[in-house]
Amino acid sequence: MNALAGVLFHFIGGFASGSFYVPYKKVKDWSWESMWILGGLFSWIIVPPIAAWLTIPNFGDIIREAGTSTLSYTYLFGLLWGIGGLTYGLGVRYLGVSLGSSVMLGLSMVFGSLMPAIYYFFNQSPGKHGIDYFFTTNAGICVMVGLAVCIVGIYLCGRAGFLKERSLATLSAEAKSGYNFGIGIVVAIVSGVLSACFNFGIEAGKPMADVANQIWKAANPNQGEFLYQNNVSYVVILWGGFTTNVIWCLYLLTKNKTFSDYTKKTAPLRKNLLLCALAGTTWYLQFFFYGMGESRLGNGASSWILHMAFIILIANAWGVILKEWKGVNKSTYTSIIAGIATIILSICIVGLAKTLE
């Protein structure tokens, strides 16, 4: 039952991540940096402490009493994750949306799930699995099989995107000139590795989550793990993410002279603000539900794999629903459908691993 609940929570989180950008598309007469920084205020500064306040009594005391090392590493990984998010856009520019997204999210999945296990192999900690767990136990092997299957699914989705982009005769000269596999793959690797730092931040902030978990379990004995324990860690991680993004957005607002967007008479100010708030809040919900899923599955690698798999699945499913693949040849359409089906299979396999523990 815990495994099923964990998979469901990860699905909701993945759906939020795969859908959060939709409100941004409705924003009128604002530059990207103008809407992104406002949405980010909700994603990184406003909503996280509200969520923590609603779910963890005295969460501020937990942060204040955390060790300097815990806070520093949690913030640092949030900072690095923020850089990964910013370079994501460059990867899409040079490789295209489908190929770029599949490569970067795939790398984030692999690094985010396995690197903490390698760390805990050399620095053992109670309740944490080392990399040997994934090769010496039935549950661990099942997770690795699910990861391998998901990588195949990502490859098929990426291949479909590559075939689509290659076959579309309507691509503009500017779009064609923007494609650069050499630069794009380097940027994609950087983005994929640094995007995985969010999972590292969760691991670094685990002492704070453990305190929240212990307090809740003392007040609610024999009721399992605290669903919202990670909400306190998110506050610090997202401070780091905000730092990176606000510096970059302020630079763009100054460089492009787009501070004036907020006073444009042609821009519907109230509507734009509400759309940015909705987008930012929806973005945060991915990690709100990620924490709930992790508390039920109890394994960081399984949780991160499921989280990334659902994001990739939802993003590609939206592409099919919105007819982004309309008009492509049969082999391209077959590839995207096969990729989605393969990712669904990988989700089932990773979910099964919990029952084998």
Tab-separated table of C-alpha atoms in Angstrom:
chain	number	residue	atom	x	y	z
A	1	MET	CA	0.000	0.000	0.000
A	2	ASN	CA	2.875	2.368	0.800
A	3	ALA	CA	4.415	1.656	-2.607
A	4	LEU	CA	1.156	2.446	-4.408
A	5	ALA	CA	0.685	5.667	-2.437
A	6	GLY	CA	4.297	6.656	-3.145
A	7	VAL	CA	3.893	6.117	-6.891
A	8	LEU	CA	0.627	8.108	-6.862
A	9	PHE	CA	2.248	11.044	-5.051
A	10	HIS	CA	5.146	11.024	-7.522
A	11	PHE	CA	2.677	11.014	-10.395
A	12	ILE	CA	0.944	14.120	-9.023
A	13	GLY	CA	4.322	15.805	-8.563
A	14	GLY	CA	5.401	14.851	-12.071
A	15	PHE	CA	2.113	16.140	-13.472
A	16	ALA	CA	2.662	19.486	-11.720
A	17	SER	CA	6.203	19.745	-13.103
A	18	GLY	CA	5.128	18.770	-16.601
A	19	SER	CA	2.280	21.285	-16.603
A	20	PHE	CA	3.506	24.332	-14.658
A	21	TYR	CA	4.634	26.289	-17.738
A	22	VAL	CA	1.140	26.383	-19.247
A	23	PRO	CA	0.063	29.543	-17.288
A	24	TYR	CA	3.249	31.320	-18.423
A	25	LYS	CA	2.124	30.888	-22.038
A	26	LYS	CA	-0.927	33.034	-21.266
A	27	VAL	CA	1.112	35.973	-19.936
A	28	LYS	CA	0.819	38.948	-22.302
A	29	ASP	CA	3.387	41.614	-23.248
A	30	TRP	CA	6.031	40.592	-20.707
A	31	SER	CA	9.528	39.317	-21.380
A	32	TRP	CA	10.639	35.908	-20.133
A	33	GLU	CA	12.694	37.393	-17.310
A	34	SER	CA	9.816	39.614	-16.161
A	35	MET	CA	7.428	36.705	-15.692
A	36	TRP	CA	10.040	34.164	-14.566
A	37	ILE	CA	11.268	36.203	-11.599
A	38	LEU	CA	7.718	36.866	-10.380
A	39	GLY	CA	6.748	33.222	-10.740
A	40	GLY	CA	10.005	32.334	-9.009
A	41	LEU	CA	9.122	34.471	-6.005
A	42	PHE	CA	6.187	32.129	-5.437
A	43	SER	CA	8.171	28.984	-6.321
A	44	TRP	CA	11.212	29.679	-4.152
A	45	ILE	CA	10.386	32.332	-1.538
A	46	ILE	CA	6.653	32.631	-0.803
A	47	VAL	CA	5.058	29.168	-1.142
A	48	PRO	CA	7.801	26.949	0.450
A	49	PRO	CA	7.667	28.570	3.907
A	50	ILE	CA	3.862	28.697	3.759
A	51	ALA	CA	3.790	24.963	3.001
A	52	ALA	CA	6.267	24.307	5.821
A	53	TRP	CA	4.273	26.484	8.231
A	54	LEU	CA	1.050	24.610	7.397
A	55	THR	CA	2.607	21.165	7.834
A	56	ILE	CA	5.499	21.491	10.329
A	57	PRO	CA	4.942	23.391	13.583
A	58	ASN	CA	7.891	25.662	14.449
A	59	PHE	CA	9.755	24.762	11.260
A	60	GLY	CA	11.786	27.957	11.669
A	61	ASP	CA	13.252	26.617	14.911
A	62	ILE	CA	14.375	23.463	13.110
A	63	ILE	CA	16.241	25.568	10.533
A	64	ARG	CA	17.781	27.855	13.174
A	65	GLU	CA	18.986	24.884	15.225
A	66	ALA	CA	20.419	22.970	12.261
A	67	GLY	CA	24.192	22.706	12.036
A	68	THR	CA	26.173	25.117	9.875
A	69	SER	CA	27.368	22.227	7.708
A	70	THR	CA	23.809	21.046	7.059
A	71	LEU	CA	22.594	24.514	6.108
A	72	SER	CA	25.664	25.300	3.993
A	73	TYR	CA	25.560	22.119	1.915
A	74	THR	CA	21.782	22.266	1.504
A	75	TYR	CA	22.008	25.865	0.278
A	76	LEU	CA	25.016	25.095	-1.947
A	77	PHE	CA	23.271	22.249	-3.722
A	78	GLY	CA	20.243	24.502	-4.215
A	79	LEU	CA	22.557	27.096	-5.766
A	80	LEU	CA	24.067	24.521	-8.151
A	81	TRP	CA	20.637	23.147	-8.995
A	82	GLY	CA	19.602	26.699	-9.934
A	83	ILE	CA	22.482	26.875	-12.446
A	84	GLY	CA	21.330	23.549	-13.895
A	85	GLY	CA	17.866	24.964	-14.402
A	86	LEU	CA	19.188	28.041	-16.184
A	87	THR	CA	21.453	26.056	-18.534
A	88	TYR	CA	18.465	23.858	-19.379
A	89	GLY	CA	17.237	26.608	-21.678
A	90	LEU	CA	20.553	26.662	-23.544
A	91	GLY	CA	20.432	22.904	-23.993
A	92	VAL	CA	16.977	23.177	-25.557
A	93	ARG	CA	18.213	25.978	-27.809
A	94	TYR	CA	21.102	23.941	-29.224
A	95	LEU	CA	19.505	20.467	-29.299
A	96	GLY	CA	15.810	21.191	-29.693
A	97	VAL	CA	13.017	20.680	-27.177
A	98	SER	CA	12.508	16.922	-27.458
A	99	LEU	CA	16.111	15.810	-27.829
A	100	GLY	CA	17.433	18.391	-25.351
A	101	SER	CA	14.820	17.654	-22.695
A	102	SER	CA	15.249	13.900	-22.977
A	103	VAL	CA	19.044	14.100	-22.692
A	104	MET	CA	19.065	16.531	-19.753
A	105	LEU	CA	16.270	14.922	-17.751
A	106	GLY	CA	17.779	11.501	-18.417
A	107	LEU	CA	21.182	12.595	-17.112
A	108	SER	CA	19.540	14.216	-14.095
A	109	MET	CA	17.726	10.961	-13.402
A	110	VAL	CA	20.901	8.853	-13.527
A	111	PHE	CA	23.135	11.214	-11.538
A	112	GLY	CA	20.443	12.165	-9.043
A	113	SER	CA	19.596	8.558	-8.237
A	114	LEU	CA	23.061	6.977	-8.170
A	115	MET	CA	25.485	9.621	-6.882
A	116	PRO	CA	24.008	9.727	-3.328
A	117	ALA	CA	24.247	5.905	-3.253
A	118	ILE	CA	27.932	6.097	-4.188
A	119	TYR	CA	28.482	8.661	-1.421
A	120	TYR	CA	26.723	6.507	1.186
A	121	PHE	CA	28.757	3.483	0.110
A	122	PHE	CA	31.879	5.247	1.378
A	123	ASN	CA	30.133	7.173	4.169
A	124	GLN	CA	27.648	4.749	5.660
A	125	SER	CA	24.586	6.191	7.348
A	126	PRO	CA	21.638	4.402	9.027
A	127	GLY	CA	18.703	4.015	6.664
A	128	LYS	CA	20.729	4.952	3.558
A	129	HIS	CA	21.576	2.555	0.760
A	130	GLY	CA	25.057	2.366	-0.714
A	131	ILE	CA	25.614	1.597	-4.391
A	132	ASP	CA	26.164	-2.074	-3.509
A	133	TYR	CA	22.484	-2.304	-2.516
A	134	PHE	CA	21.501	-1.988	-6.182
A	135	PHE	CA	23.571	-4.991	-7.224
A	136	THR	CA	23.242	-7.357	-4.256
A	137	THR	CA	19.538	-7.291	-3.300
A	138	ASN	CA	16.398	-8.198	-5.242
A	139	ALA	CA	14.821	-4.799	-4.564
A	140	GLY	CA	17.985	-2.945	-5.587
A	141	ILE	CA	18.375	-4.963	-8.787
A	142	CYS	CA	14.722	-4.269	-9.586
A	143	VAL	CA	15.371	-0.519	-9.239
A	144	MET	CA	18.363	-0.766	-11.598
A	145	VAL	CA	16.312	-2.709	-14.143
A	146	GLY	CA	13.631	-0.015	-13.936
A	147	LEU	CA	16.274	2.684	-14.423
A	148	ALA	CA	17.689	0.877	-17.479
A	149	VAL	CA	14.220	0.463	-18.980
A	150	CYS	CA	13.474	4.149	-18.382
A	151	ILE	CA	16.704	5.154	-20.148
A	152	VAL	CA	15.544	3.113	-23.157
A	153	GLY	CA	12.233	4.988	-23.030
A	154	ILE	CA	14.059	8.334	-22.872
A	155	TYR	CA	16.156	7.302	-25.865
A	156	LEU	CA	13.017	6.460	-27.865
A	157	CYS	CA	11.405	9.819	-26.971
A	158	GLY	CA	14.611	11.649	-27.860
A	159	ARG	CA	14.878	9.746	-31.124
A	160	ALA	CA	11.307	10.709	-31.993
A	161	GLY	CA	12.108	14.343	-31.301
A	162	PHE	CA	15.243	14.177	-33.411
A	163	LEU	CA	13.360	12.570	-36.326
A	164	LYS	CA	10.601	15.158	-36.073
A	165	GLU	CA	12.997	18.095	-36.072
A	166	ARG	CA	14.963	16.622	-38.981
A	167	SER	CA	11.880	15.961	-41.080
A	168	LEU	CA	10.054	19.264	-40.627
A	169	ALA	CA	10.588	21.294	-43.772
A	170	THR	CA	8.933	24.314	-42.159
A	171	LEU	CA	11.841	25.001	-39.798
A	172	SER	CA	13.081	28.564	-40.194
A	173	ALA	CA	16.682	29.308	-41.120
A	174	GLU	CA	17.162	30.782	-37.624
A	175	ALA	CA	15.956	27.590	-35.968
A	176	LYS	CA	18.207	25.478	-38.159
A	177	SER	CA	21.219	27.650	-37.441
A	178	GLY	CA	20.564	27.370	-33.699
A	179	TYR	CA	21.054	23.616	-33.763
A	180	ASN	CA	24.580	22.691	-32.638
A	181	PHE	CA	25.039	19.144	-31.372
A	182	GLY	CA	28.627	19.671	-30.165
A	183	ILE	CA	27.920	22.683	-27.955
A	184	GLY	CA	24.460	21.375	-27.089
A	185	ILE	CA	25.629	18.049	-25.712
A	186	VAL	CA	28.232	19.759	-23.487
A	187	VAL	CA	25.619	22.182	-22.144
A	188	ALA	CA	23.162	19.296	-21.707
A	189	ILE	CA	25.670	17.321	-19.639
A	190	VAL	CA	26.336	20.342	-17.404
A	191	SER	CA	22.604	20.974	-16.995
A	192	GLY	CA	21.767	17.324	-16.384
A	193	VAL	CA	24.451	16.909	-13.709
A	194	LEU	CA	23.673	20.177	-11.916
A	195	SER	CA	19.900	19.630	-12.085
A	196	ALA	CA	20.475	16.437	-10.106
A	197	CYS	CA	21.788	18.623	-7.279
A	198	PHE	CA	18.230	19.094	-6.019
A	199	ASN	CA	18.262	15.476	-4.922
A	200	PHE	CA	21.691	16.041	-3.344
A	201	GLY	CA	20.183	19.017	-1.508
A	202	ILE	CA	17.421	16.813	-0.129
A	203	GLU	CA	20.071	14.389	1.136
A	204	ALA	CA	22.125	17.237	2.670
A	205	GLY	CA	19.010	18.641	4.368
A	206	LYS	CA	17.935	15.257	5.716
A	207	PRO	CA	18.975	16.081	9.310
A	208	MET	CA	16.311	18.829	9.334
A	209	ALA	CA	13.738	16.486	7.814
A	210	ASP	CA	14.639	13.836	10.398
A	211	VAL	CA	13.955	16.287	13.246
A	212	ALA	CA	10.546	17.116	11.749
A	213	ASN	CA	9.867	13.400	11.343
A	214	GLN	CA	10.830	12.601	14.946
A	215	ILE	CA	8.639	15.387	16.347
A	216	TRP	CA	5.649	14.198	14.332
A	217	LYS	CA	6.164	10.522	15.193
A	218	ALA	CA	6.376	11.375	18.890
A	219	ALA	CA	2.993	13.093	18.649
A	220	ASN	CA	1.525	10.419	16.344
A	221	PRO	CA	2.920	7.036	17.418
A	222	ASN	CA	2.531	3.957	15.194
A	223	GLN	CA	1.380	5.965	12.177
A	224	GLY	CA	4.399	5.489	9.928
A	225	GLU	CA	6.640	8.189	8.483
A	226	PHE	CA	5.738	11.891	8.380
A	227	LEU	CA	4.452	12.746	4.888
A	228	TYR	CA	5.685	16.345	4.940
A	229	GLN	CA	9.095	15.962	6.578
A	230	ASN	CA	11.000	17.299	3.537
A	231	ASN	CA	9.109	20.601	3.481
A	232	VAL	CA	11.578	22.143	5.931
A	233	SER	CA	14.558	21.155	3.745
A	234	TYR	CA	12.915	22.681	0.652
A	235	VAL	CA	12.926	26.119	2.269
A	236	VAL	CA	16.745	26.150	2.403
A	237	ILE	CA	17.313	24.404	-0.948
A	238	LEU	CA	15.098	26.912	-2.715
A	239	TRP	CA	16.923	29.857	-1.126
A	240	GLY	CA	19.880	28.631	-3.163
A	241	GLY	CA	17.796	28.231	-6.298
A	242	PHE	CA	16.342	31.700	-5.863
A	243	THR	CA	19.805	33.240	-5.507
A	244	THR	CA	20.950	31.867	-8.872
A	245	ASN	CA	17.773	32.749	-10.724
A	246	VAL	CA	17.284	36.230	-9.275
A	247	ILE	CA	20.850	37.234	-10.189
A	248	TRP	CA	20.355	36.067	-13.767
A	249	CYS	CA	16.894	37.629	-14.138
A	250	LEU	CA	18.049	40.966	-12.710
A	251	TYR	CA	20.923	40.904	-15.177
A	252	LEU	CA	18.504	40.310	-18.074
A	253	LEU	CA	16.037	42.918	-16.818
A	254	THR	CA	18.871	45.464	-16.748
A	255	LYS	CA	20.494	44.381	-20.015
A	256	ASN	CA	17.239	44.226	-21.961
A	257	LYS	CA	15.696	47.219	-20.173
A	258	THR	CA	12.579	45.206	-19.405
A	259	PHE	CA	11.832	46.555	-15.934
A	260	SER	CA	9.312	48.702	-17.810
A	261	ASP	CA	7.224	45.569	-18.517
A	262	TYR	CA	5.529	46.028	-15.150
A	263	THR	CA	4.215	49.460	-16.122
A	264	LYS	CA	3.159	48.682	-19.696
A	265	LYS	CA	-0.341	49.905	-20.400
A	266	THR	CA	-0.865	47.106	-22.938
A	267	ALA	CA	-0.039	44.404	-20.391
A	268	PRO	CA	-2.902	43.140	-18.164
A	269	LEU	CA	-1.006	43.581	-14.883
A	270	ARG	CA	-3.425	41.802	-12.545
A	271	LYS	CA	-3.971	38.863	-14.898
A	272	ASN	CA	-0.246	38.465	-15.517
A	273	LEU	CA	0.488	38.509	-11.789
A	274	LEU	CA	-2.136	35.830	-11.130
A	275	LEU	CA	-0.807	33.653	-13.962
A	276	CYS	CA	2.763	33.952	-12.662
A	277	ALA	CA	1.585	33.126	-9.148
A	278	LEU	CA	-0.291	30.072	-10.461
A	279	ALA	CA	2.713	28.891	-12.481
A	280	GLY	CA	5.105	29.383	-9.569
A	281	THR	CA	2.836	27.618	-7.089
A	282	THR	CA	2.248	24.714	-9.477
A	283	TRP	CA	6.003	24.397	-9.970
A	284	TYR	CA	6.553	24.091	-6.208
A	285	LEU	CA	3.878	21.407	-5.923
A	286	GLN	CA	6.120	18.973	-7.798
A	287	PHE	CA	8.471	18.845	-4.810
A	288	PHE	CA	5.695	19.052	-2.238
A	289	PHE	CA	4.337	15.778	-3.605
A	290	TYR	CA	7.841	14.441	-4.232
A	291	GLY	CA	8.478	14.633	-0.494
A	292	MET	CA	5.212	12.801	0.196
A	293	GLY	CA	6.167	10.093	-2.274
A	294	GLU	CA	9.643	9.688	-0.815
A	295	SER	CA	8.234	9.354	2.711
A	296	ARG	CA	6.176	6.391	1.485
A	297	LEU	CA	8.761	4.678	-0.717
A	298	GLY	CA	11.582	5.311	1.746
A	299	ASN	CA	14.347	5.222	-0.877
A	300	GLY	CA	15.877	8.293	-2.485
A	301	ALA	CA	16.959	6.502	-5.686
A	302	SER	CA	13.524	5.018	-6.352
A	303	SER	CA	11.842	8.334	-5.623
A	304	TRP	CA	14.127	10.377	-7.887
A	305	ILE	CA	13.785	7.888	-10.751
A	306	LEU	CA	9.989	7.922	-10.476
A	307	HIS	CA	9.901	11.711	-10.203
A	308	MET	CA	11.983	12.251	-13.342
A	309	ALA	CA	10.204	9.451	-15.221
A	310	PHE	CA	6.794	11.001	-14.559
A	311	ILE	CA	8.030	14.446	-15.659
A	312	ILE	CA	9.335	13.007	-18.942
A	313	LEU	CA	6.155	10.950	-19.357
A	314	ILE	CA	3.790	13.877	-18.737
A	315	ALA	CA	5.783	16.259	-20.947
A	316	ASN	CA	5.742	13.844	-23.881
A	317	ALA	CA	2.106	12.865	-23.256
A	318	TRP	CA	1.119	16.552	-23.425
A	319	GLY	CA	2.913	16.689	-26.765
A	320	VAL	CA	0.739	13.854	-28.092
A	321	ILE	CA	-2.500	15.256	-26.608
A	322	LEU	CA	-1.830	18.727	-27.999
A	323	LYS	CA	-1.105	17.199	-31.430
A	324	GLU	CA	2.493	18.379	-31.528
A	325	TRP	CA	3.257	15.135	-33.387
A	326	LYS	CA	0.517	15.594	-35.963
A	327	GLY	CA	1.786	15.102	-39.505
A	328	VAL	CA	5.003	13.263	-38.631
A	329	ASN	CA	5.803	10.015	-40.412
A	330	LYS	CA	4.860	6.607	-39.010
A	331	SER	CA	8.313	5.726	-37.659
A	332	THR	CA	8.518	8.987	-35.698
A	333	TYR	CA	5.052	8.554	-34.184
A	334	THR	CA	5.789	4.923	-33.370
A	335	SER	CA	8.982	5.993	-31.592
A	336	ILE	CA	7.239	8.514	-29.315
A	337	ILE	CA	4.420	6.092	-28.432
A	338	ALA	CA	6.945	3.320	-27.768
A	339	GLY	CA	8.961	5.717	-25.598
A	340	ILE	CA	5.938	6.652	-23.495
A	341	ALA	CA	4.933	2.983	-23.118
A	342	THR	CA	8.487	2.048	-22.107
A	343	ILE	CA	8.626	4.783	-19.462
A	344	ILE	CA	5.284	3.575	-18.060
A	345	LEU	CA	6.780	0.072	-17.854
A	346	SER	CA	9.832	1.436	-16.010
A	347	ILE	CA	7.553	3.176	-13.491
A	348	CYS	CA	5.821	-0.134	-12.776
A	349	ILE	CA	9.164	-1.889	-12.302
A	350	VAL	CA	10.532	0.741	-9.895
A	351	GLY	CA	7.247	0.700	-7.978
A	352	LEU	CA	7.497	-3.098	-7.726
A	353	ALA	CA	10.931	-2.798	-6.088
A	354	LYS	CA	9.368	-1.507	-2.863
A	355	THR	CA	7.376	-4.702	-2.461
A	356	LEU	CA	10.551	-6.795	-2.698
A	357	GLU	CA	12.269	-5.176	0.308
